[in-house]
Tab-separated table of C-alpha atoms in Angstrom:
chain	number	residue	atom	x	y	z
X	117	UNK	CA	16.743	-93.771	138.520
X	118	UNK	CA	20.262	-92.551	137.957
X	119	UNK	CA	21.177	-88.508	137.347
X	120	UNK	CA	21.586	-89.018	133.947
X	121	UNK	CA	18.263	-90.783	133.471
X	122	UNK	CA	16.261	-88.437	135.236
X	123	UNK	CA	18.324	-85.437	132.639
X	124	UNK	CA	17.294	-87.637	129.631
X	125	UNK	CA	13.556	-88.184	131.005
X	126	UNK	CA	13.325	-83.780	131.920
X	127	UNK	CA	14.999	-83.492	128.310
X	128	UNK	CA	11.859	-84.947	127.222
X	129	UNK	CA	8.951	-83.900	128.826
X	130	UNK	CA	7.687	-80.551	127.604
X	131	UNK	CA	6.247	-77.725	128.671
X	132	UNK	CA	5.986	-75.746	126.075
X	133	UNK	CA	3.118	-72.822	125.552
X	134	UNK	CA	2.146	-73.597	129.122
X	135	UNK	CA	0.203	-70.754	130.791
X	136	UNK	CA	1.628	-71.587	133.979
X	137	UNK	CA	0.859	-67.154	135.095
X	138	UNK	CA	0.982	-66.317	138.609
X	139	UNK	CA	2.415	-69.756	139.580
X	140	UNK	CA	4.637	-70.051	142.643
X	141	UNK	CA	7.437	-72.400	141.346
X	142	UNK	CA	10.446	-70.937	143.666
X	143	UNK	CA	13.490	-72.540	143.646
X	144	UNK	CA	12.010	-75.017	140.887
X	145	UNK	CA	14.254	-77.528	138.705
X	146	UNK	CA	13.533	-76.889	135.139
X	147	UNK	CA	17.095	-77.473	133.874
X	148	UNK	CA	16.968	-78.278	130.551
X	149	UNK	CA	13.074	-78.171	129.714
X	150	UNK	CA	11.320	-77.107	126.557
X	151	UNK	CA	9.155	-74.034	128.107
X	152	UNK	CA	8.849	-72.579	124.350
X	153	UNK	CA	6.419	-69.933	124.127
X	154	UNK	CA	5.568	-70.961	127.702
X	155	UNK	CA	3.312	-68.267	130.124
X	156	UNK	CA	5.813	-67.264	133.174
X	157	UNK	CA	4.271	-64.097	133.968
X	158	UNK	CA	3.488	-62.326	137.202
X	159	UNK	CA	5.431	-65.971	138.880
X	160	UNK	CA	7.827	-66.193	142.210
X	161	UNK	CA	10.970	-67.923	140.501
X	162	UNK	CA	13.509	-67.024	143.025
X	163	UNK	CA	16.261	-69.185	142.677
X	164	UNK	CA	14.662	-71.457	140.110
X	165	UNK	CA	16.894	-73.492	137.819
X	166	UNK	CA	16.785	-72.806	134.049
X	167	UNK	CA	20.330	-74.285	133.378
X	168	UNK	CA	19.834	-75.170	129.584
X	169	UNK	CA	16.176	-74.817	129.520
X	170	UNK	CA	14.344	-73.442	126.002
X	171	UNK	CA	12.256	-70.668	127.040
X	172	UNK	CA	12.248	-69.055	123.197
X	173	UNK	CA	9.374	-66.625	122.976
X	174	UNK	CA	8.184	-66.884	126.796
X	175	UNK	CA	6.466	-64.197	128.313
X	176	UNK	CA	8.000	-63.745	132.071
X	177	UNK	CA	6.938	-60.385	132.335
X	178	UNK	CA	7.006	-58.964	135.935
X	179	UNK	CA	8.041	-62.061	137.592
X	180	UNK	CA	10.282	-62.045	140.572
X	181	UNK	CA	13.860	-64.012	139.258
X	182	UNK	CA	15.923	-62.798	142.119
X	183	UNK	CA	18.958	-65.194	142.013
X	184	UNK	CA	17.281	-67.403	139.061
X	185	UNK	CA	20.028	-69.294	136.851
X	186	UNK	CA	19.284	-69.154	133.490
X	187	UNK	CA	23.238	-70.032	132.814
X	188	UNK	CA	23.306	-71.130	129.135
X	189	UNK	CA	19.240	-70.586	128.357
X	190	UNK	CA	17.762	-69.727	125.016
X	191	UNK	CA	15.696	-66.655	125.826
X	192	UNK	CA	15.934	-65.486	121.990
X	193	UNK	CA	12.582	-63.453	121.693
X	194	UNK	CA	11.843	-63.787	125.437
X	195	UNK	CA	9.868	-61.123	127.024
X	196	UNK	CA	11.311	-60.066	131.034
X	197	UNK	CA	10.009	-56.900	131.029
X	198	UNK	CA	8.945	-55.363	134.646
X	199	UNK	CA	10.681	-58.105	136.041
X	200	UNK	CA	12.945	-58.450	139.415
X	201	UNK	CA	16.225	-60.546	138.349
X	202	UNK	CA	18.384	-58.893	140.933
X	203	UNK	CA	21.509	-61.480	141.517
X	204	UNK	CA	20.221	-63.724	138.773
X	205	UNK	CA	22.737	-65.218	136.432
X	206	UNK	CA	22.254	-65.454	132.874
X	207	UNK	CA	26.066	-66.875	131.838
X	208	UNK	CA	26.151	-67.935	128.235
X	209	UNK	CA	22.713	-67.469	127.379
X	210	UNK	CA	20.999	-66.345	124.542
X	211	UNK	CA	18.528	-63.343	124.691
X	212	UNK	CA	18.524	-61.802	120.974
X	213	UNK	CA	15.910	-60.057	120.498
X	214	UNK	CA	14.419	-60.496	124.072
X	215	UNK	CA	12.491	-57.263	125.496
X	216	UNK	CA	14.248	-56.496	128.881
X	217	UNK	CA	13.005	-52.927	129.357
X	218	UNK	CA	12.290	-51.843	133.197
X	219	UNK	CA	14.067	-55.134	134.353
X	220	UNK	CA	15.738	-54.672	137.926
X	221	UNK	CA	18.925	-56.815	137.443
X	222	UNK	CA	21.128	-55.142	139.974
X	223	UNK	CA	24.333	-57.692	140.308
X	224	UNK	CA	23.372	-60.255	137.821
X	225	UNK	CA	25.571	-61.993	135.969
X	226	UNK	CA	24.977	-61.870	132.042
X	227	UNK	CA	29.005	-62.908	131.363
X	228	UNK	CA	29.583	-64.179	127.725
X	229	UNK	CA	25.908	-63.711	127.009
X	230	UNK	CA	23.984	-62.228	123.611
X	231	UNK	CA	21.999	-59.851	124.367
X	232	UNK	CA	22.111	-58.751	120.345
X	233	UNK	CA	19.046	-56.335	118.575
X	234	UNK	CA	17.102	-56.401	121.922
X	235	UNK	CA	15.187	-54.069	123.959
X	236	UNK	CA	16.684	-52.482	127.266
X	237	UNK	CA	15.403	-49.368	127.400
X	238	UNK	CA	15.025	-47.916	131.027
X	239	UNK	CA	17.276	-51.514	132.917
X	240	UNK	CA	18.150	-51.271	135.770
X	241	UNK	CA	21.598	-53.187	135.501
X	242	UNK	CA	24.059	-51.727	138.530
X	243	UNK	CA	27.056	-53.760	139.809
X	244	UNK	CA	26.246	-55.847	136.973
X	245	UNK	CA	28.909	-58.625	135.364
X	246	UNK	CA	28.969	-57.773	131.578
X	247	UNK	CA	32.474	-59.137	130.369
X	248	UNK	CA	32.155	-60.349	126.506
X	249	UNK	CA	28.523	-59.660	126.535
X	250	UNK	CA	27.272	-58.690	123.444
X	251	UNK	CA	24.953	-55.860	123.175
X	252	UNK	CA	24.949	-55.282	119.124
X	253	UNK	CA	22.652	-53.655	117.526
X	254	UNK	CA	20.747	-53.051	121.318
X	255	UNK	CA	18.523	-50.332	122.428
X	256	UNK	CA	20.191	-48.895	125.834
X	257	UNK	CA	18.653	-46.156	126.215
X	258	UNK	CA	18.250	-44.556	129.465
X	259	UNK	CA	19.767	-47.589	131.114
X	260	UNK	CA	21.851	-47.857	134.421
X	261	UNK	CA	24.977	-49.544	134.425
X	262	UNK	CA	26.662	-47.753	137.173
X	263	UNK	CA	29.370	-49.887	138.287
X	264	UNK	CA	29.235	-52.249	135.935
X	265	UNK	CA	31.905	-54.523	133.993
X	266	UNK	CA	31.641	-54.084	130.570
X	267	UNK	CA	35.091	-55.842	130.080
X	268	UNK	CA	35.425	-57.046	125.827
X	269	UNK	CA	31.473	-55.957	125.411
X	270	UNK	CA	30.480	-55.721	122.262
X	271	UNK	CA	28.333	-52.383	122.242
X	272	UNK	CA	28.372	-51.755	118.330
X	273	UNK	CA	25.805	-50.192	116.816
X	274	UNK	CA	23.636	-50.036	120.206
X	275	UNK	CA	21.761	-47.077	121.533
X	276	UNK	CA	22.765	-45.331	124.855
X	277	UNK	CA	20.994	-42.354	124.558
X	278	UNK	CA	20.757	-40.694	128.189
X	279	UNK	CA	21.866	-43.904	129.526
X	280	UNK	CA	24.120	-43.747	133.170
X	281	UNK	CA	27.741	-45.450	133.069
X	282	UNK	CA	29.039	-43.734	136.232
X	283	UNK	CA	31.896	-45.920	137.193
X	284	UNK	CA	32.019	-48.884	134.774
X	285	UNK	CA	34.338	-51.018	133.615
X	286	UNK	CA	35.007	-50.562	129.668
X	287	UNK	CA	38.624	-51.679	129.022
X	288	UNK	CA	38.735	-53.503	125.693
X	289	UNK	CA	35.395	-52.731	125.028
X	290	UNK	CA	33.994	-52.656	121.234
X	291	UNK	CA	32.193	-48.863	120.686
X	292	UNK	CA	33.165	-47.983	117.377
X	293	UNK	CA	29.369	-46.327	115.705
X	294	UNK	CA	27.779	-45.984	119.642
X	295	UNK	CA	25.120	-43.217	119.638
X	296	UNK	CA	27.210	-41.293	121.491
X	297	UNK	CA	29.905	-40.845	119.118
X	298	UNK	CA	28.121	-41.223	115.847
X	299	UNK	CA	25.051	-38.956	116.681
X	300	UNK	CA	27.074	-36.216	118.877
X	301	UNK	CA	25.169	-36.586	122.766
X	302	UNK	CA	27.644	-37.201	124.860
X	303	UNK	CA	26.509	-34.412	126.698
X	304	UNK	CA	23.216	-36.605	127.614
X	305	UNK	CA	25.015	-39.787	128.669
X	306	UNK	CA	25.812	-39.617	132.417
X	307	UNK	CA	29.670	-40.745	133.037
X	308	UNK	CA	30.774	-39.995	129.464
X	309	UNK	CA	33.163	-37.698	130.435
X	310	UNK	CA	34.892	-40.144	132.950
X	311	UNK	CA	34.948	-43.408	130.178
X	312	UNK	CA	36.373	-40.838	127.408
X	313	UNK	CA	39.261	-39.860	129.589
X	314	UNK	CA	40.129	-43.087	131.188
X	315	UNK	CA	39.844	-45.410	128.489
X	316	UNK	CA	41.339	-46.157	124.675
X	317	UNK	CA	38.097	-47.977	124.054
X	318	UNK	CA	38.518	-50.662	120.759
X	319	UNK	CA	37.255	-50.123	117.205
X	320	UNK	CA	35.140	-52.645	115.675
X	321	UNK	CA	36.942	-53.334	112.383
X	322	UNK	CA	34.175	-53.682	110.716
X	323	UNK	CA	32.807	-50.318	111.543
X	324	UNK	CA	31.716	-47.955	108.768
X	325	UNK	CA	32.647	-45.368	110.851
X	326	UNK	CA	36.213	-46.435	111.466
């Protein structure tokens, strides 16, 4: 069987609302699979291969993901809370909605992914690659982000309330109606002072507050 079979005949077979809890599926091949609604929690996934897969509405609460791709994945509605992603890379995929609070994702890559109207309250996401990810509507708060690159984000409307952004990376950044402006607590965002003085951060035109 050819590559491209073998895509076609994955493409096919489905796993979805599988309890598949506490499994050990390391470094696991599940590009492309239908895992909707699927049970992924308290599982070793380091390294495993979502590339593609649709894992809509799965609960992978507390699992360890450390350097997982999920590159292009529809997590819409997922639930990663508690979990480890550290170094995992989420490029392109799509996580409205998910919950993400108390994830460790120190370094991951979440590039030119939606993140839009979901739950982040108390990440862990240091050192991590943000550029053109879009956080709208989000709920930040208390989250780290020291040192990340939030390069063309797309932060409207999302929460930051006592959030840390020591060091990051904001240059054409969308703020326009952030918490911290629009509700007056700068004081209680860590690094404020540094991203208001280094950067002329972009309007959304859209904003009711422009």
């Amino acid at each position: 069987m050819d590559s491209n079979s073998f895509m076609d005949l994955k493409r096919k077979v489905t796993f979805e609302a599988a309890d598949l809890e506490n499994a050990d599926l390391g470094e696991i091949d599940m590009s492309c699979a239908n895992l909707n609604k699927a049970i992924l929690s308290n599982c070793n996934l380091k390294k495993s291969n979502f590339h593609h897969a649709n894992l809509e509405g799965a609960d992978i609460r507390k699992s360890e993901l450390v350097e997982a791709c999920f590159n292009a994945a529809n997590l819409t509605r997922a639930d990663l809370s508690w979990s480890n992603a550290t170094s995992a890379s989420f490029v392109g995929a799509t996580m409205d909605g998910a919950r993400l609070d108390n994830i460790q994702a120190i370094g991951c890559d979440l590039s030119y992914s939606s993140i839009q109207w979901a739950e982040l309250k108390m990440a862990r996401l240091g050192m991590a690659n943000c550029h053109s990810t879009d956080f709208k509507g989000s709920n930040l708060g208390r989250i780290n982000l020291d040192g990340a690159v939030l390069v063309n984000a797309n932060l409207i409307r999302a929460n930051i309330k006592q959030a840390s952004l020591l060091t990051v990376q904001l240059d054409g950044a969308r703020v326009k109606g952030l918490d911290w402006i629009s509700m007056g607590i700068k004081e209680n965002v860590s690094g404020i002072s540094q991203v208001n003085s280094k950067y002329g951060l972009v309007s959304d035109a859209n904003s009711p507050n422009k």
